mmCIF file of C-alpha atoms in Angstrom:
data_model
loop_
_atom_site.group_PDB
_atom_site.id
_atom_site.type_symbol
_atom_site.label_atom_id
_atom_site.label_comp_id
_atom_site.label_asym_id
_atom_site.label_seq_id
_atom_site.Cartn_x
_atom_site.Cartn_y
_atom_site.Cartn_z
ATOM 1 C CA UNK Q 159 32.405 -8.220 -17.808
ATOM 2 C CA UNK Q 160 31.691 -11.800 -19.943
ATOM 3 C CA UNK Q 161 31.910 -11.943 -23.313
ATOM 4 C CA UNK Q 162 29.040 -11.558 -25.111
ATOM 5 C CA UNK Q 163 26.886 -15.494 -25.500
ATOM 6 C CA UNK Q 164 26.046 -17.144 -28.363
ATOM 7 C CA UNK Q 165 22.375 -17.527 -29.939
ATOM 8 C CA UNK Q 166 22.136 -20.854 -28.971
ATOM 9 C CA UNK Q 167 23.652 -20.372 -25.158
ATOM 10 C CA UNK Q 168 21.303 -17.677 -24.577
ATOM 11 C CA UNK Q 169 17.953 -19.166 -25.902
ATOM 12 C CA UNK Q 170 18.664 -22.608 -23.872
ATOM 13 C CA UNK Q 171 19.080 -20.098 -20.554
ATOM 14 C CA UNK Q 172 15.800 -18.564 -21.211
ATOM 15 C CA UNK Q 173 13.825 -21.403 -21.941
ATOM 16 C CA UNK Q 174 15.356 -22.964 -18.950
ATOM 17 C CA UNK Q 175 13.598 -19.580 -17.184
ATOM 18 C CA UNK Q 176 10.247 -20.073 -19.033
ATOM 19 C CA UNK Q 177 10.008 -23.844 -18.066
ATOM 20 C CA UNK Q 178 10.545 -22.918 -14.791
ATOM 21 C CA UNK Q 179 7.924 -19.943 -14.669
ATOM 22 C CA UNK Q 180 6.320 -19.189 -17.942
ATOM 23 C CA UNK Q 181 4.979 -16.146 -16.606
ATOM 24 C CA UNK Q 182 6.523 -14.107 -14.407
ATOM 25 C CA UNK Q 183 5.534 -11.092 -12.735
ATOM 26 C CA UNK Q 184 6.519 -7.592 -11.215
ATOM 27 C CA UNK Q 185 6.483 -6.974 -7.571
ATOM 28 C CA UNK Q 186 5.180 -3.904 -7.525
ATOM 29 C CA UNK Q 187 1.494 -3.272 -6.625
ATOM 30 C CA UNK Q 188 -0.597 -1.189 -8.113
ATOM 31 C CA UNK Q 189 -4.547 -1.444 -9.301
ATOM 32 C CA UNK Q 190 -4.038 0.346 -13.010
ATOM 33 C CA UNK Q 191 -1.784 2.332 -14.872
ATOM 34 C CA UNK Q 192 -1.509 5.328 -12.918
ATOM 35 C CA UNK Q 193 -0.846 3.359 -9.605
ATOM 36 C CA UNK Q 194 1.746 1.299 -11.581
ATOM 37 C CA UNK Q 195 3.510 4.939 -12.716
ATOM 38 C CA UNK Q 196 3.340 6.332 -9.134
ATOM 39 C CA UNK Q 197 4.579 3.000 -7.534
ATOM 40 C CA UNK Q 198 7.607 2.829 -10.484
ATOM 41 C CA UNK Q 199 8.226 6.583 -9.694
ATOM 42 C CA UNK Q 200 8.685 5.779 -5.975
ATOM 43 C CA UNK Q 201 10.899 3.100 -6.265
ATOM 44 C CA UNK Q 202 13.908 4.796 -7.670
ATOM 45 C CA UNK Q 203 16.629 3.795 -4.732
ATOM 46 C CA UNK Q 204 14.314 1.669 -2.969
ATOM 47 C CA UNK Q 205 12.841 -1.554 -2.348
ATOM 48 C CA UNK Q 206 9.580 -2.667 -4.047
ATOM 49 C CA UNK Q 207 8.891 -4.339 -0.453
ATOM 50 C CA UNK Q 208 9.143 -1.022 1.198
ATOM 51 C CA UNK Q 209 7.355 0.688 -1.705
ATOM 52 C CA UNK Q 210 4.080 -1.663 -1.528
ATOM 53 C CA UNK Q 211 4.054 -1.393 1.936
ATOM 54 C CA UNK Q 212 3.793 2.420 1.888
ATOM 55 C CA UNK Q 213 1.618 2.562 -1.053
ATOM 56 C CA UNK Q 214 -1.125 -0.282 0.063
ATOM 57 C CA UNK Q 215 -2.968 2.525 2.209
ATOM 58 C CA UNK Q 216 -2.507 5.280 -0.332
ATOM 59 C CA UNK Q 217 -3.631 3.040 -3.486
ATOM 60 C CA UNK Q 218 -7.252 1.866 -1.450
ATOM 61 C CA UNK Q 219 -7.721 6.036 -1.961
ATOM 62 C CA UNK Q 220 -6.235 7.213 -4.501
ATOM 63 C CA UNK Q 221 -6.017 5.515 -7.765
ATOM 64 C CA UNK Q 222 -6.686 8.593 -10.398
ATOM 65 C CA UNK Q 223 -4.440 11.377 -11.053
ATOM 66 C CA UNK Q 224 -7.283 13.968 -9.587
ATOM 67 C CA UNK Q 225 -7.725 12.078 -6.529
ATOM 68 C CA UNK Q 226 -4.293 12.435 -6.435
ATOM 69 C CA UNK Q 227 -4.363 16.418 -6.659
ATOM 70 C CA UNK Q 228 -7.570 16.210 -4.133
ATOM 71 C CA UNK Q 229 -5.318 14.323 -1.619
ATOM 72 C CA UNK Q 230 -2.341 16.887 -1.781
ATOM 73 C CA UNK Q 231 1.122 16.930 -1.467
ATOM 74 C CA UNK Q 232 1.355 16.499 2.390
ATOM 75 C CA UNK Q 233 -1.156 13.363 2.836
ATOM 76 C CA UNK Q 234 1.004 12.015 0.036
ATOM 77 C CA UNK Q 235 4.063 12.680 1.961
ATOM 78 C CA UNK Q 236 2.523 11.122 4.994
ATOM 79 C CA UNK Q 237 1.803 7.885 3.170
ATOM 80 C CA UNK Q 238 5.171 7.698 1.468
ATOM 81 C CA UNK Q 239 7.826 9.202 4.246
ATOM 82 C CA UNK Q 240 9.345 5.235 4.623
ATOM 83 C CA UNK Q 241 10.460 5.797 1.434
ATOM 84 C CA UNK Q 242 13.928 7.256 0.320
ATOM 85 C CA UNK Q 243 13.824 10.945 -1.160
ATOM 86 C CA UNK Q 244 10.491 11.229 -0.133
ATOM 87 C CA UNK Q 245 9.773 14.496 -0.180
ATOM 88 C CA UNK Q 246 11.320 15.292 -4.052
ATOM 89 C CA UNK Q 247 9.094 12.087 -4.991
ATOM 90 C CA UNK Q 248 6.171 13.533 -3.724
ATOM 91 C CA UNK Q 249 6.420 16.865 -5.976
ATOM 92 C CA UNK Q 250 6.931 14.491 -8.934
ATOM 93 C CA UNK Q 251 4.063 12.576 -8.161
ATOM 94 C CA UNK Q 252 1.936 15.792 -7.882
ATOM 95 C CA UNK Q 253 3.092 17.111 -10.826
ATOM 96 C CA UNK Q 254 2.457 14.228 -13.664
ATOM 97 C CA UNK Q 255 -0.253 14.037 -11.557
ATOM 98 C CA UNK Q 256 -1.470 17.445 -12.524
ATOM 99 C CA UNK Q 257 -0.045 16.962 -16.304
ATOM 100 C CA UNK Q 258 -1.980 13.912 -16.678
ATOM 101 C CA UNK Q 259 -5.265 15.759 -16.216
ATOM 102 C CA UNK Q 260 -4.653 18.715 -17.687
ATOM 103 C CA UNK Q 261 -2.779 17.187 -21.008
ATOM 104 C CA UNK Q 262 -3.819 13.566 -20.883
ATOM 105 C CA UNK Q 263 -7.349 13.535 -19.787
ATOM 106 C CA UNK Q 264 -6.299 11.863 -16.621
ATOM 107 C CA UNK Q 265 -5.073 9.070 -18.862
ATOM 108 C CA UNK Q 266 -1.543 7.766 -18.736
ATOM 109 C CA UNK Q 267 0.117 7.800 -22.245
ATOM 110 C CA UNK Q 268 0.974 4.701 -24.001
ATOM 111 C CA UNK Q 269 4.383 6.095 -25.794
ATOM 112 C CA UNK Q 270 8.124 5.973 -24.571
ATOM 113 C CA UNK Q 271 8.289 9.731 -25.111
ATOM 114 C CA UNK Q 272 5.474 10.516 -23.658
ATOM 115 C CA UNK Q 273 6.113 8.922 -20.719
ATOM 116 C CA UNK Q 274 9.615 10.142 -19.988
ATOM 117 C CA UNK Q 275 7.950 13.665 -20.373
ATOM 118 C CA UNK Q 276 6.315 13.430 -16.726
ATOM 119 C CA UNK Q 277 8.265 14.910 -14.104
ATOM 120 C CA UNK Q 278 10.394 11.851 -12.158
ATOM 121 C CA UNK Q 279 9.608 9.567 -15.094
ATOM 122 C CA UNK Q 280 13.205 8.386 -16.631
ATOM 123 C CA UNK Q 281 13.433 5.618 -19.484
ATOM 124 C CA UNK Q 282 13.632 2.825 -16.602
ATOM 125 C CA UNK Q 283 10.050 3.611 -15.417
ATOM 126 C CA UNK Q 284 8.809 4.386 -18.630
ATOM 127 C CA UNK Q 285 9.997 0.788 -19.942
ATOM 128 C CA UNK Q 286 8.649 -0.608 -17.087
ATOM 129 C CA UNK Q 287 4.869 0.839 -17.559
ATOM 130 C CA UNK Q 288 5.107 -0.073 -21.263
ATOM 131 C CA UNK Q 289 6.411 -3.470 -20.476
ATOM 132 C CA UNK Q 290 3.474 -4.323 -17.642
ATOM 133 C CA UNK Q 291 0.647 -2.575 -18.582
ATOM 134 C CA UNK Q 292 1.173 -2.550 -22.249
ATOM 135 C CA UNK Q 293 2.847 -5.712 -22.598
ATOM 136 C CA UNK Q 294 5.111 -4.070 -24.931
ATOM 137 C CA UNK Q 295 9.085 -6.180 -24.928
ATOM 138 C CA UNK Q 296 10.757 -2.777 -23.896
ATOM 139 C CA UNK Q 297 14.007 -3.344 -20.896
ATOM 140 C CA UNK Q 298 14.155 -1.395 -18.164
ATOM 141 C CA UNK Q 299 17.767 -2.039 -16.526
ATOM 142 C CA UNK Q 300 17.984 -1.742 -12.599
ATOM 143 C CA UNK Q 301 20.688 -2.602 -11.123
ATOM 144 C CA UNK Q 302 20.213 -6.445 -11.044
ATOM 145 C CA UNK Q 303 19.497 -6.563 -14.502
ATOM 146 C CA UNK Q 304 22.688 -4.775 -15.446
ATOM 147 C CA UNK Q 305 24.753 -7.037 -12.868
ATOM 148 C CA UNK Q 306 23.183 -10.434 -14.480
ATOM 149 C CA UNK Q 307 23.807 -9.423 -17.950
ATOM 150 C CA UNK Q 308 27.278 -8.592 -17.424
ATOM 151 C CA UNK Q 309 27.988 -11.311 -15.406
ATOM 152 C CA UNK Q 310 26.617 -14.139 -17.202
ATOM 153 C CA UNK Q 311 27.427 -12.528 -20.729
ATOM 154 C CA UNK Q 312 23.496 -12.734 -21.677
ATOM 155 C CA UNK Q 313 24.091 -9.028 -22.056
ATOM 156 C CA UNK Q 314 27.308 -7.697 -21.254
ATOM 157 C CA UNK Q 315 28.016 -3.475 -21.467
ATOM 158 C CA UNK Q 316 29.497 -0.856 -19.825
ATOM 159 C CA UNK Q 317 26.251 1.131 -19.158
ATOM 160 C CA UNK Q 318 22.271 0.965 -18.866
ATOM 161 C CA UNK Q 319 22.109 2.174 -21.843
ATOM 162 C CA UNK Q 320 24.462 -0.724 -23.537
ATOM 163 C CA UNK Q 321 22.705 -3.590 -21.538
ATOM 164 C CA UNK Q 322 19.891 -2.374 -23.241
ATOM 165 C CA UNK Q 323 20.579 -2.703 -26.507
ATOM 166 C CA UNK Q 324 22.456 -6.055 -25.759
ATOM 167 C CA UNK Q 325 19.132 -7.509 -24.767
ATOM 168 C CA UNK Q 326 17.135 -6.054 -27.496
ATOM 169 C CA UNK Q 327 19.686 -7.491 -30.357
ATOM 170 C CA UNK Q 328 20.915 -10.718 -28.743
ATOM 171 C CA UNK Q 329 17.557 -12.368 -26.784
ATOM 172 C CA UNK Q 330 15.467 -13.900 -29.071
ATOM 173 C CA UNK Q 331 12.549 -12.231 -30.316
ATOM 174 C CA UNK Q 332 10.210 -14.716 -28.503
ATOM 175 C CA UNK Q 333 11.749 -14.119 -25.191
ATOM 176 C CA UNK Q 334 11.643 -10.477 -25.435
ATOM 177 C CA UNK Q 335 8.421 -9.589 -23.792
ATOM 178 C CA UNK Q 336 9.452 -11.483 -20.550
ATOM 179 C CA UNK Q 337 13.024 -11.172 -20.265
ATOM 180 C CA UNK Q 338 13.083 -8.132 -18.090
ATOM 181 C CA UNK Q 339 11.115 -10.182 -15.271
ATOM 182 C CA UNK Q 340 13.422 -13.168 -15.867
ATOM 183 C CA UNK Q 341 16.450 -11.050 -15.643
ATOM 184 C CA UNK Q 342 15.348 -8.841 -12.279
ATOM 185 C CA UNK Q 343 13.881 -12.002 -10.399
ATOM 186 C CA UNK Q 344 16.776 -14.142 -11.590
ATOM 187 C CA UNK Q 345 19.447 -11.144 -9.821
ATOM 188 C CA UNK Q 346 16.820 -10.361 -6.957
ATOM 189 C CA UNK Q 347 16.716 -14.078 -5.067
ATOM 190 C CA UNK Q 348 19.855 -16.046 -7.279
ATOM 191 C CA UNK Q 349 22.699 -14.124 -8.806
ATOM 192 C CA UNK Q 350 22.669 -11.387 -6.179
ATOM 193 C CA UNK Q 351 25.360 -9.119 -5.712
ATOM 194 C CA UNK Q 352 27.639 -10.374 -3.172
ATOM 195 C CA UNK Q 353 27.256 -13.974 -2.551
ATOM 196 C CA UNK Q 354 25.531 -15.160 -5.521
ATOM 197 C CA UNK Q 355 23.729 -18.917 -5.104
ATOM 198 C CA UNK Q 356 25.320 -20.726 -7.506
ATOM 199 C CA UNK Q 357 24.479 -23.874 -6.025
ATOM 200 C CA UNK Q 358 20.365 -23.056 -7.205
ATOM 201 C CA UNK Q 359 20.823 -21.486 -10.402
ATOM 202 C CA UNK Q 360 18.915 -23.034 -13.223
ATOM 203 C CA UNK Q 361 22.489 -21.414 -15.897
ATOM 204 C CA UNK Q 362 25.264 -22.518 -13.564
ATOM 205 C CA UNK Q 363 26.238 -24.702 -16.133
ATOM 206 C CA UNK Q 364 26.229 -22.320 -18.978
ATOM 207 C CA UNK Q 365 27.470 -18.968 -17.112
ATOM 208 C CA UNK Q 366 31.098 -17.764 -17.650
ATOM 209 C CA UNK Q 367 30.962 -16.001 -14.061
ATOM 210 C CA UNK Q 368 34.293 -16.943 -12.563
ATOM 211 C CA UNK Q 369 33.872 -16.763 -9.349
ATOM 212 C CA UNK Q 370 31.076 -19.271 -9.345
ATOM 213 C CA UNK Q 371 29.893 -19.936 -4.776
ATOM 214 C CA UNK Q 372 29.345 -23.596 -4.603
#
């Protein structure tokens, strides 16, 4: 784990990332809210490659909770069976489905709490929806977030839950609603986990990482 960067280290990295895309997107598909949910949901120990692919049929169809109830459980599972945990996924999906009309009015909820309150829905996804949809500066930490902060000391910590809060206090406020897409991208195609390409980072010269590839 880095050290912790200074102010000045970590707003040069990110406007280095917002000069080289100023607005950067998810990869996950989906046509409004409730497809965004469902395709978040899904991709818990999968790809979002594999998860678009399975869900471009299903989201033509179904892009309401109640069309989601009107399918049923086994069309979903037939449309989603590429997908790990598949089955488990599907009787989420049903069931926020089913709270969403009954409690929500077949709209999804626009609060942290709320959100985490659906069945399958854990902080991660509920960041996520509030980040894309809502364009609220909320983190959601995957995997390649939590390997870049710790790596490059943007923001270092022993859990999720600590790379959170190191991103929240130490990114600059005007960075904040981006820096989740910068960060995932950034450990998705550069600073991956077992060879990382050095040699096309944009930070190379301002990361700690030791064990720099050239």
């Amino acid at each position: 784990m880095a050290k912790q960067l200074d102010y000045h280290t970590i707003r040069e990295i990110f406007t280095r990332f917002r000069d080289a895309e100023d607005e950067p997107k998810g990869e996950l598909h989906h046509v409004n809210a409730y497809t965004l949910v469902v395709a978040v949901a899904l991709s818990a120990q999968a790809t979002d490659a594999g998860v678009n692919k399975a869900t471009k049929a299903l989201f033509e169809k179904v892009d309401t909770p109640q069309k989601m109830l009107d399918l049923g459980e086994e069309q979903l599972i037939e449309h989603i069976k590429t997908i790990g945990l598949y089955r488990n996924k599907a009787k989420n999906v049903m069931k926020l489905s089913r709270i969403l009309v009954e409690d929500y009015g077949g709209e999804v909820p626009n609060s942290r709490a709320a959100l985490q309150s659906l069945p399958g829905v854990g902080r991660k996804t509920a960041n996520v929806v509030l980040n894309m949809w809502w364009h609220h500066p909320a983190q959601a930490v995957d995997t390649h977030i939590f390997r870049v902060g710790n790596r490059t000391g943007i923001a270092p910590g022993k859990d999720v839950d600590a790379v959170e809060r190191a991103i929240e206090d130490h990114i600059p406020a005007d960075f904040q609603l981006h820096a989740h897409h910068w960060l995932i991208l950034h450990g998705r195609y550069i600073c991956v986990a077992r060879k990382p390409k050095c040699a096309a980072c944009l930070i190379r010269d301002l990361c700690p990482f030791e064990d720099k590839t050239l």
